[in-house]
C-alpha cells in the first residue's frame, strides 16, 4: 500500500479539538486523535485546520497538521517529509489546490439489500396520501423473490453510489426478509460489503403472522436471531404504531444483547411513542428518526450515551415534519445524520443532500451537519477509528471541488465530491470502485 501525501488543503475538517495536529519523529507516530468533539474553545465543532497537509501510510493517517509545520519543513506538491525514517518510498502526492478535505461520510442507517421499486408509492405521497409503515411488505415480497445474484448486483450499485458521493462507512440493515431463511440471506449479503450489519427482523409483522405479533417476536428473538447473529454486529427494532410495542421491542433487543449484538432502535418517526425511552433504558448506541420528541425524551437523550440519528431524507420523501436538530443540540444531545437509503421512504444515497436538508430544514449550521454526518455517525456506530482525520485513524478522506465544506449546503444537488479514499486507497467517484 503506497504512502499518500495530501498537500495544499485550504480547509481541513479533522473533527478533533485543536485540529488533531500530530507529529512524526523517527518513524513513530504519536496518536493525537483523542475523542471527536462537537465543539472547541473557539466554537468550531469540526477542528478546522487551514493551509494543511495529511500524510497517509498503510491505510491510516500517519500525520496531520499545518503545511509549514510538516515534517521536513514547508511541504508543497511534489515534496515529502524528509525526516520520516520509516518511509521507504516517495509518497503519491496530491495537491488539493486550496480546496476542502474532510473525513469520509459515515452513513449509520441504511437498508441497501432489497429488490423492487416503490416509485408509485412515492408519487401517491406527493399527491397527498399519508405515509405508513405497511409499504415495507411490498419490498419484502420482491426481495424474497429475487436471487442472490440480483440482490448482490443491487447492493453493489448502491454502494458505488455511496462511495462516489463521499460515504466511506456504511451500516446496512436486514428487514426485508422477515423469515428465518430470508433474513439470514440478507445479513450474509450485507456482510459482503460492510462489517456494520444490523439484524432488523423486527421491522414489521409479516402477513403470515397477522394478528400474532407476539408469536413473530418469539421467532425473531429465537431461531431467527440464532441464524442471523453470526453475520451481524447489531440488532434493531422498529418501535412504532403499526410495527412493534416497547415491550415487544425490549424482548427482541435483550435477546440480541444476550447473543452479543449491540443495540439500535427505530423510534418516534410517525408519532410520539416509547422508542426513545426504550433506547435510553437499554443503552442503545443510537435511536434513529426522532421526529416526534417530548421534553422527557430530549432530557433522557441528553443524559445518556445514546446518539439521536436524524434522517431528513425521510421527511423529504414523506412530507412528514423535519426533526428539530437545534432543540437536540442545544440540550446537549449527540446528533448524527444518515441517509436511511431504502426503496420506500428515503431512496437517496447522498449524504451531501442529507447535510443540505439538515442545514436548510433542521436548524443546523453547516459545521454541525458535517460533524454529524462524519464523527456523529461514527459515534452512532461506537467507532473511534473513523469520522476523524488524525494520526491513527483510518485514512477515509474526501476531497471536495470547493474551497469549504459550507458548499455542501450552499450548492445543493451539485456533485462536489472530487476524490475519495477509503483506508488510503482511492475509489472512483464515477463508479465507486
GROMACS .gro file of C-alpha atoms in nm:
model
  433
    1UNK     CA    1   0.000   0.000   0.000
    2UNK     CA    2   0.157   0.328  -0.113
    3UNK     CA    3   0.217   0.632   0.103
    4UNK     CA    4  -0.011   0.925   0.022
    5UNK     CA    5   0.053   1.291   0.092
    6UNK     CA    6  -0.229   1.543   0.052
    7UNK     CA    7  -0.091   1.896   0.039
    8UNK     CA    8  -0.220   2.250  -0.002
    9UNK     CA    9  -0.552   2.177   0.171
   10UNK     CA   10  -0.739   2.505   0.207
   11UNK     CA   11  -0.977   2.380   0.477
   12UNK     CA   12  -0.926   2.052   0.660
   13UNK     CA   13  -1.209   1.916   0.875
   14UNK     CA   14  -1.049   1.696   1.143
   15UNK     CA   15  -1.337   1.673   1.395
   16UNK     CA   16  -1.078   1.679   1.671
   17UNK     CA   17  -1.019   1.958   1.922
   18UNK     CA   18  -0.710   2.151   1.820
   19UNK     CA   19  -0.729   2.016   1.467
   20UNK     CA   20  -0.584   1.676   1.552
   21UNK     CA   21  -0.230   1.803   1.498
   22UNK     CA   22   0.026   1.527   1.546
   23UNK     CA   23   0.395   1.477   1.492
   24UNK     CA   24   0.609   1.202   1.344
   25UNK     CA   25   0.957   1.150   1.481
   26UNK     CA   26   1.192   0.867   1.391
   27UNK     CA   27   0.916   0.666   1.235
   28UNK     CA   28   0.697   0.664   1.547
   29UNK     CA   29   0.353   0.818   1.515
   30UNK     CA   30   0.205   0.996   1.816
   31UNK     CA   31  -0.171   0.935   1.812
   32UNK     CA   32  -0.337   1.272   1.864
   33UNK     CA   33  -0.685   1.159   1.766
   34UNK     CA   34  -0.845   1.173   2.109
   35UNK     CA   35  -1.221   1.197   2.114
   36UNK     CA   36  -1.416   1.353   1.832
   37UNK     CA   37  -1.563   1.672   1.968
   38UNK     CA   38  -1.875   1.872   1.894
   39UNK     CA   39  -1.713   2.198   1.998
   40UNK     CA   40  -1.383   2.363   2.082
   41UNK     CA   41  -1.290   2.676   2.269
   42UNK     CA   42  -1.339   2.881   1.953
   43UNK     CA   43  -1.680   2.727   1.886
   44UNK     CA   44  -1.563   2.520   1.591
   45UNK     CA   45  -1.719   2.172   1.602
   46UNK     CA   46  -1.500   2.050   1.316
   47UNK     CA   47  -1.146   2.106   1.449
   48UNK     CA   48  -1.066   2.303   1.135
   49UNK     CA   49  -0.712   2.346   1.004
   50UNK     CA   50  -0.625   2.577   0.717
   51UNK     CA   51  -0.333   2.551   0.475
   52UNK     CA   52  -0.293   2.192   0.593
   53UNK     CA   53  -0.139   1.863   0.487
   54UNK     CA   54  -0.216   1.498   0.564
   55UNK     CA   55   0.021   1.203   0.540
   56UNK     CA   56  -0.125   0.852   0.495
   57UNK     CA   57   0.067   0.529   0.538
   58UNK     CA   58  -0.065   0.171   0.527
   59UNK     CA   59  -0.426   0.281   0.523
   60UNK     CA   60  -0.401   0.502   0.831
   61UNK     CA   61  -0.341   0.870   0.888
   62UNK     CA   62   0.024   0.899   0.993
   63UNK     CA   63   0.047   1.276   1.030
   64UNK     CA   64  -0.180   1.581   1.007
   65UNK     CA   65  -0.105   1.945   1.056
   66UNK     CA   66  -0.011   2.277   0.907
   67UNK     CA   67   0.184   2.279   0.582
   68UNK     CA   68   0.451   2.498   0.742
   69UNK     CA   69   0.488   2.261   1.037
   70UNK     CA   70   0.502   1.942   0.831
   71UNK     CA   71   0.795   1.705   0.891
   72UNK     CA   72   1.079   1.815   0.668
   73UNK     CA   73   0.961   2.174   0.653
   74UNK     CA   74   0.719   2.351   0.426
   75UNK     CA   75   0.558   2.071   0.226
   76UNK     CA   76   0.423   2.160  -0.114
   77UNK     CA   77   0.312   1.950  -0.406
   78UNK     CA   78   0.595   1.727  -0.519
   79UNK     CA   79   0.766   1.733  -0.180
   80UNK     CA   80   0.758   1.476   0.100
   81UNK     CA   81   0.858   1.489   0.467
   82UNK     CA   82   1.231   1.412   0.476
   83UNK     CA   83   1.269   1.311   0.841
   84UNK     CA   84   1.017   1.025   0.832
   85UNK     CA   85   1.267   0.744   0.872
   86UNK     CA   86   1.024   0.460   0.804
   87UNK     CA   87   0.912   0.598   0.468
   88UNK     CA   88   1.070   0.360   0.218
   89UNK     CA   89   0.915   0.505  -0.097
   90UNK     CA   90   0.831   0.855  -0.205
   91UNK     CA   91   0.465   0.924  -0.143
   92UNK     CA   92   0.198   0.974  -0.401
   93UNK     CA   93   0.144   1.349  -0.372
   94UNK     CA   94  -0.199   1.502  -0.429
   95UNK     CA   95  -0.220   1.880  -0.441
   96UNK     CA   96  -0.564   1.981  -0.310
   97UNK     CA   97  -0.525   2.318  -0.475
   98UNK     CA   98  -0.662   2.509  -0.178
   99UNK     CA   99  -0.981   2.303  -0.169
  100UNK     CA  100  -1.154   2.139   0.126
  101UNK     CA  101  -1.083   1.792   0.268
  102UNK     CA  102  -1.299   1.616   0.525
  103UNK     CA  103  -1.340   1.267   0.671
  104UNK     CA  104  -1.540   1.021   0.467
  105UNK     CA  105  -1.909   1.031   0.549
  106UNK     CA  106  -2.030   0.768   0.797
  107UNK     CA  107  -2.381   0.662   0.694
  108UNK     CA  108  -2.501   0.482   1.005
  109UNK     CA  109  -2.853   0.390   0.886
  110UNK     CA  110  -2.928   0.225   0.550
  111UNK     CA  111  -3.138  -0.058   0.408
  112UNK     CA  112  -2.942  -0.147   0.093
  113UNK     CA  113  -3.031  -0.515   0.043
  114UNK     CA  114  -3.364  -0.523  -0.135
  115UNK     CA  115  -3.538  -0.577  -0.467
  116UNK     CA  116  -3.824  -0.397  -0.636
  117UNK     CA  117  -3.931  -0.038  -0.682
  118UNK     CA  118  -4.178   0.181  -0.493
  119UNK     CA  119  -4.185   0.489  -0.713
  120UNK     CA  120  -4.564   0.465  -0.741
  121UNK     CA  121  -4.589   0.486  -0.363
  122UNK     CA  122  -4.372   0.798  -0.367
  123UNK     CA  123  -4.593   0.957  -0.634
  124UNK     CA  124  -4.902   0.880  -0.427
  125UNK     CA  125  -4.748   1.053  -0.124
  126UNK     CA  126  -4.662   1.356  -0.332
  127UNK     CA  127  -5.029   1.360  -0.437
  128UNK     CA  128  -5.134   1.376  -0.073
  129UNK     CA  129  -5.151   1.020   0.063
  130UNK     CA  130  -5.014   0.972   0.415
  131UNK     CA  131  -4.702   0.763   0.473
  132UNK     CA  132  -4.748   0.442   0.675
  133UNK     CA  133  -4.511   0.158   0.760
  134UNK     CA  134  -4.711  -0.102   0.567
  135UNK     CA  135  -4.532  -0.038   0.237
  136UNK     CA  136  -4.237  -0.236   0.374
  137UNK     CA  137  -4.430  -0.556   0.298
  138UNK     CA  138  -4.422  -0.472  -0.075
  139UNK     CA  139  -4.043  -0.472  -0.067
  140UNK     CA  140  -4.038  -0.792   0.138
  141UNK     CA  141  -4.230  -0.977  -0.133
  142UNK     CA  142  -3.998  -0.853  -0.411
  143UNK     CA  143  -3.685  -0.925  -0.207
  144UNK     CA  144  -3.786  -1.279  -0.121
  145UNK     CA  145  -3.845  -1.346  -0.491
  146UNK     CA  146  -3.505  -1.213  -0.602
  147UNK     CA  147  -3.198  -1.431  -0.647
  148UNK     CA  148  -2.873  -1.380  -0.459
  149UNK     CA  149  -2.717  -1.252  -0.780
  150UNK     CA  150  -2.991  -0.993  -0.829
  151UNK     CA  151  -2.965  -0.872  -0.472
  152UNK     CA  152  -2.586  -0.865  -0.483
  153UNK     CA  153  -2.592  -0.657  -0.802
  154UNK     CA  154  -2.835  -0.412  -0.646
  155UNK     CA  155  -2.622  -0.372  -0.334
  156UNK     CA  156  -2.308  -0.321  -0.543
  157UNK     CA  157  -2.474  -0.045  -0.744
  158UNK     CA  158  -2.589   0.136  -0.431
  159UNK     CA  159  -2.252   0.102  -0.258
  160UNK     CA  160  -2.091   0.253  -0.568
  161UNK     CA  161  -2.335   0.544  -0.548
  162UNK     CA  162  -2.249   0.595  -0.183
  163UNK     CA  163  -1.873   0.581  -0.240
  164UNK     CA  164  -1.896   0.826  -0.529
  165UNK     CA  165  -2.070   1.076  -0.301
  166UNK     CA  166  -1.811   1.051  -0.027
  167UNK     CA  167  -1.951   0.780   0.200
  168UNK     CA  168  -1.673   0.551   0.320
  169UNK     CA  169  -1.851   0.366   0.604
  170UNK     CA  170  -2.197   0.210   0.573
  171UNK     CA  171  -2.426   0.042   0.820
  172UNK     CA  172  -2.664  -0.196   0.638
  173UNK     CA  173  -2.979  -0.347   0.789
  174UNK     CA  174  -3.176  -0.658   0.708
  175UNK     CA  175  -3.552  -0.632   0.746
  176UNK     CA  176  -3.685  -0.714   0.400
  177UNK     CA  177  -3.689  -1.090   0.455
  178UNK     CA  178  -3.896  -1.139   0.772
  179UNK     CA  179  -3.849  -1.514   0.785
  180UNK     CA  180  -3.551  -1.712   0.907
  181UNK     CA  181  -3.410  -1.810   0.568
  182UNK     CA  182  -3.458  -1.471   0.406
  183UNK     CA  183  -3.324  -1.263   0.695
  184UNK     CA  184  -3.016  -1.486   0.714
  185UNK     CA  185  -2.960  -1.443   0.342
  186UNK     CA  186  -2.985  -1.062   0.364
  187UNK     CA  187  -2.741  -1.050   0.655
  188UNK     CA  188  -2.496  -1.270   0.467
  189UNK     CA  189  -2.512  -1.047   0.158
  190UNK     CA  190  -2.481  -0.730   0.366
  191UNK     CA  191  -2.172  -0.872   0.535
  192UNK     CA  192  -2.005  -0.891   0.193
  193UNK     CA  193  -1.998  -0.509   0.174
  194UNK     CA  194  -1.972  -0.391   0.537
  195UNK     CA  195  -1.878  -0.502   0.886
  196UNK     CA  196  -2.162  -0.288   1.023
  197UNK     CA  197  -2.453  -0.528   0.964
  198UNK     CA  198  -2.774  -0.482   1.164
  199UNK     CA  199  -3.035  -0.754   1.215
  200UNK     CA  200  -3.378  -0.594   1.174
  201UNK     CA  201  -3.608  -0.894   1.177
  202UNK     CA  202  -3.843  -0.680   1.390
  203UNK     CA  203  -3.915  -0.438   1.104
  204UNK     CA  204  -4.287  -0.507   1.068
  205UNK     CA  205  -4.505  -0.811   1.133
  206UNK     CA  206  -4.524  -1.014   0.809
  207UNK     CA  207  -4.861  -1.121   0.665
  208UNK     CA  208  -4.808  -1.483   0.773
  209UNK     CA  209  -4.820  -1.364   1.135
  210UNK     CA  210  -5.109  -1.119   1.101
  211UNK     CA  211  -5.279  -1.089   1.438
  212UNK     CA  212  -4.999  -1.289   1.601
  213UNK     CA  213  -4.731  -1.030   1.662
  214UNK     CA  214  -4.610  -1.190   1.985
  215UNK     CA  215  -4.557  -1.521   1.807
  216UNK     CA  216  -4.350  -1.344   1.545
  217UNK     CA  217  -4.146  -1.173   1.817
  218UNK     CA  218  -4.080  -1.516   1.968
  219UNK     CA  219  -3.939  -1.631   1.635
  220UNK     CA  220  -3.729  -1.315   1.585
  221UNK     CA  221  -3.580  -1.345   1.933
  222UNK     CA  222  -3.529  -1.719   1.897
  223UNK     CA  223  -3.446  -1.915   1.583
  224UNK     CA  224  -3.416  -1.612   1.355
  225UNK     CA  225  -3.168  -1.439   1.585
  226UNK     CA  226  -2.965  -1.758   1.619
  227UNK     CA  227  -2.937  -1.786   1.241
  228UNK     CA  228  -2.862  -1.420   1.167
  229UNK     CA  229  -2.634  -1.329   1.459
  230UNK     CA  230  -2.316  -1.480   1.307
  231UNK     CA  231  -2.337  -1.226   1.023
  232UNK     CA  232  -2.438  -0.925   1.235
  233UNK     CA  233  -2.288  -0.671   1.473
  234UNK     CA  234  -2.615  -0.502   1.574
  235UNK     CA  235  -2.982  -0.572   1.644
  236UNK     CA  236  -3.259  -0.321   1.578
  237UNK     CA  237  -3.636  -0.293   1.622
  238UNK     CA  238  -3.899  -0.063   1.472
  239UNK     CA  239  -4.077   0.061   1.785
  240UNK     CA  240  -4.375   0.240   1.635
  241UNK     CA  241  -4.751   0.222   1.585
  242UNK     CA  242  -4.803  -0.031   1.306
  243UNK     CA  243  -4.482  -0.212   1.395
  244UNK     CA  244  -4.379  -0.321   1.748
  245UNK     CA  245  -4.459  -0.210   2.103
  246UNK     CA  246  -4.193  -0.120   2.355
  247UNK     CA  247  -4.246  -0.449   2.540
  248UNK     CA  248  -4.206  -0.649   2.219
  249UNK     CA  249  -3.902  -0.443   2.123
  250UNK     CA  250  -3.744  -0.498   2.462
  251UNK     CA  251  -3.775  -0.875   2.424
  252UNK     CA  252  -3.603  -0.865   2.086
  253UNK     CA  253  -3.327  -0.627   2.192
  254UNK     CA  254  -3.248  -0.805   2.516
  255UNK     CA  255  -3.224  -1.135   2.328
  256UNK     CA  256  -2.988  -0.972   2.080
  257UNK     CA  257  -2.772  -0.831   2.356
  258UNK     CA  258  -2.753  -1.174   2.518
  259UNK     CA  259  -2.630  -1.305   2.180
  260UNK     CA  260  -2.351  -1.046   2.178
  261UNK     CA  261  -2.507  -0.786   1.947
  262UNK     CA  262  -2.513  -0.412   2.003
  263UNK     CA  263  -2.848  -0.235   2.025
  264UNK     CA  264  -3.009   0.016   1.790
  265UNK     CA  265  -3.370   0.140   1.773
  266UNK     CA  266  -3.602   0.290   1.511
  267UNK     CA  267  -3.817   0.523   1.718
  268UNK     CA  268  -4.053   0.820   1.727
  269UNK     CA  269  -4.082   0.850   1.349
  270UNK     CA  270  -4.457   0.853   1.294
  271UNK     CA  271  -4.565   1.000   1.627
  272UNK     CA  272  -4.483   1.033   1.995
  273UNK     CA  273  -4.401   0.697   2.144
  274UNK     CA  274  -4.175   0.484   2.358
  275UNK     CA  275  -3.887   0.425   2.117
  276UNK     CA  276  -3.651   0.685   2.263
  277UNK     CA  277  -3.724   0.579   2.620
  278UNK     CA  278  -3.660   0.215   2.526
  279UNK     CA  279  -3.331   0.302   2.355
  280UNK     CA  280  -3.202   0.500   2.653
  281UNK     CA  281  -3.321   0.236   2.900
  282UNK     CA  282  -3.123  -0.035   2.723
  283UNK     CA  283  -2.818   0.178   2.649
  284UNK     CA  284  -2.864   0.165   2.272
  285UNK     CA  285  -2.586   0.309   2.060
  286UNK     CA  286  -2.842   0.508   1.865
  287UNK     CA  287  -3.211   0.578   1.827
  288UNK     CA  288  -3.297   0.678   1.473
  289UNK     CA  289  -3.564   0.913   1.327
  290UNK     CA  290  -3.654   1.112   1.645
  291UNK     CA  291  -3.912   1.319   1.458
  292UNK     CA  292  -4.159   1.347   1.747
  293UNK     CA  293  -3.989   1.406   2.083
  294UNK     CA  294  -4.131   1.506   2.420
  295UNK     CA  295  -3.932   1.717   2.662
  296UNK     CA  296  -3.867   1.399   2.863
  297UNK     CA  297  -3.729   1.230   2.551
  298UNK     CA  298  -3.486   1.516   2.493
  299UNK     CA  299  -3.376   1.521   2.857
  300UNK     CA  300  -3.320   1.146   2.863
  301UNK     CA  301  -3.114   1.157   2.544
  302UNK     CA  302  -2.905   1.445   2.678
  303UNK     CA  303  -2.825   1.244   2.990
  304UNK     CA  304  -2.729   0.930   2.800
  305UNK     CA  305  -2.467   0.795   2.560
  306UNK     CA  306  -2.737   0.719   2.301
  307UNK     CA  307  -2.696   0.911   1.976
  308UNK     CA  308  -3.000   1.066   1.809
  309UNK     CA  309  -2.964   0.982   1.440
  310UNK     CA  310  -3.171   1.212   1.222
  311UNK     CA  311  -3.279   1.109   0.872
  312UNK     CA  312  -3.401   1.414   0.680
  313UNK     CA  313  -3.425   1.221   0.354
  314UNK     CA  314  -3.730   1.051   0.506
  315UNK     CA  315  -3.906   1.378   0.575
  316UNK     CA  316  -3.820   1.500   0.225
  317UNK     CA  317  -3.974   1.185   0.077
  318UNK     CA  318  -4.276   1.151   0.306
  319UNK     CA  319  -4.369   1.513   0.377
  320UNK     CA  320  -4.353   1.447   0.748
  321UNK     CA  321  -4.226   1.735   0.966
  322UNK     CA  322  -3.849   1.757   0.994
  323UNK     CA  323  -3.687   1.678   1.331
  324UNK     CA  324  -3.574   1.980   1.533
  325UNK     CA  325  -3.199   1.927   1.543
  326UNK     CA  326  -3.143   2.268   1.704
  327UNK     CA  327  -3.352   2.163   2.004
  328UNK     CA  328  -3.144   1.848   2.047
  329UNK     CA  329  -2.807   2.018   2.003
  330UNK     CA  330  -2.892   2.299   2.242
  331UNK     CA  331  -2.989   2.038   2.503
  332UNK     CA  332  -2.652   1.864   2.467
  333UNK     CA  333  -2.769   1.558   2.272
  334UNK     CA  334  -2.519   1.393   2.038
  335UNK     CA  335  -2.667   1.406   1.688
  336UNK     CA  336  -2.579   1.201   1.382
  337UNK     CA  337  -2.708   1.231   1.027
  338UNK     CA  338  -2.771   0.936   0.798
  339UNK     CA  339  -2.946   0.869   0.467
  340UNK     CA  340  -3.186   0.584   0.559
  341UNK     CA  341  -3.138   0.477   0.198
  342UNK     CA  342  -3.431   0.245   0.124
  343UNK     CA  343  -3.680   0.199  -0.161
  344UNK     CA  344  -3.983   0.329   0.025
  345UNK     CA  345  -3.935   0.630   0.249
  346UNK     CA  346  -3.591   0.769   0.153
  347UNK     CA  347  -3.445   0.645  -0.172
  348UNK     CA  348  -3.131   0.855  -0.166
  349UNK     CA  349  -2.771   0.752  -0.112
  350UNK     CA  350  -2.647   1.112  -0.097
  351UNK     CA  351  -2.501   1.229   0.232
  352UNK     CA  352  -2.436   1.574   0.077
  353UNK     CA  353  -2.812   1.603   0.021
  354UNK     CA  354  -2.873   1.496   0.381
  355UNK     CA  355  -2.635   1.770   0.500
  356UNK     CA  356  -2.807   2.033   0.286
  357UNK     CA  357  -3.150   1.933   0.419
  358UNK     CA  358  -3.027   1.938   0.777
  359UNK     CA  359  -2.894   2.290   0.734
  360UNK     CA  360  -3.196   2.423   0.547
  361UNK     CA  361  -3.475   2.248   0.737
  362UNK     CA  362  -3.348   2.137   1.079
  363UNK     CA  363  -3.166   2.436   1.226
  364UNK     CA  364  -2.811   2.304   1.198
  365UNK     CA  365  -2.507   2.504   1.096
  366UNK     CA  366  -2.305   2.358   0.811
  367UNK     CA  367  -2.024   2.269   1.051
  368UNK     CA  368  -2.267   2.090   1.284
  369UNK     CA  369  -2.420   1.898   0.994
  370UNK     CA  370  -2.083   1.790   0.857
  371UNK     CA  371  -1.975   1.680   1.207
  372UNK     CA  372  -2.299   1.483   1.245
  373UNK     CA  373  -2.251   1.314   0.906
  374UNK     CA  374  -1.895   1.208   0.992
  375UNK     CA  375  -1.797   1.199   1.361
  376UNK     CA  376  -2.161   1.175   1.469
  377UNK     CA  377  -2.216   0.870   1.252
  378UNK     CA  378  -1.901   0.717   1.398
  379UNK     CA  379  -2.038   0.766   1.749
  380UNK     CA  380  -2.366   0.608   1.642
  381UNK     CA  381  -2.161   0.302   1.546
  382UNK     CA  382  -1.942   0.332   1.855
  383UNK     CA  383  -1.632   0.368   1.641
  384UNK     CA  384  -1.327   0.584   1.714
  385UNK     CA  385  -1.124   0.494   1.406
  386UNK     CA  386  -1.347   0.672   1.152
  387UNK     CA  387  -1.513   1.012   1.120
  388UNK     CA  388  -1.193   1.196   1.214
  389UNK     CA  389  -0.871   1.298   1.042
  390UNK     CA  390  -0.593   1.243   1.295
  391UNK     CA  391  -0.297   1.017   1.350
  392UNK     CA  392  -0.401   0.655   1.390
  393UNK     CA  393  -0.745   0.694   1.231
  394UNK     CA  394  -0.842   0.513   0.915
  395UNK     CA  395  -0.748   0.715   0.609
  396UNK     CA  396  -1.104   0.770   0.487
  397UNK     CA  397  -1.088   1.107   0.314
  398UNK     CA  398  -1.295   1.320   0.078
  399UNK     CA  399  -1.161   1.599  -0.141
  400UNK     CA  400  -1.429   1.848  -0.241
  401UNK     CA  401  -1.427   2.053  -0.557
  402UNK     CA  402  -1.497   2.351  -0.335
  403UNK     CA  403  -1.296   2.575  -0.103
  404UNK     CA  404  -1.501   2.498   0.210
  405UNK     CA  405  -1.740   2.237   0.349
  406UNK     CA  406  -2.010   2.507   0.352
  407UNK     CA  407  -2.055   2.446  -0.021
  408UNK     CA  408  -2.219   2.111   0.058
  409UNK     CA  409  -2.525   2.309   0.170
  410UNK     CA  410  -2.457   2.627  -0.026
  411UNK     CA  411  -2.465   2.438  -0.359
  412UNK     CA  412  -2.726   2.163  -0.303
  413UNK     CA  413  -2.753   1.899  -0.570
  414UNK     CA  414  -2.418   1.986  -0.728
  415UNK     CA  415  -2.168   1.694  -0.742
  416UNK     CA  416  -1.889   1.848  -0.534
  417UNK     CA  417  -1.710   1.528  -0.430
  418UNK     CA  418  -1.395   1.520  -0.643
  419UNK     CA  419  -1.190   1.232  -0.498
  420UNK     CA  420  -1.248   0.972  -0.226
  421UNK     CA  421  -1.003   0.750  -0.037
  422UNK     CA  422  -1.106   0.457   0.180
  423UNK     CA  423  -0.834   0.308   0.400
  424UNK     CA  424  -0.588   0.512   0.199
  425UNK     CA  425  -0.695   0.364  -0.136
  426UNK     CA  426  -0.869   0.586  -0.386
  427UNK     CA  427  -1.213   0.478  -0.504
  428UNK     CA  428  -1.355   0.605  -0.831
  429UNK     CA  429  -1.610   0.880  -0.789
  430UNK     CA  430  -1.785   0.780  -1.111
  431UNK     CA  431  -1.810   0.410  -1.027
  432UNK     CA  432  -1.746   0.390  -0.653
  433UNK     CA  433  -1.495   0.109  -0.711
   0.00000   0.00000   0.00000
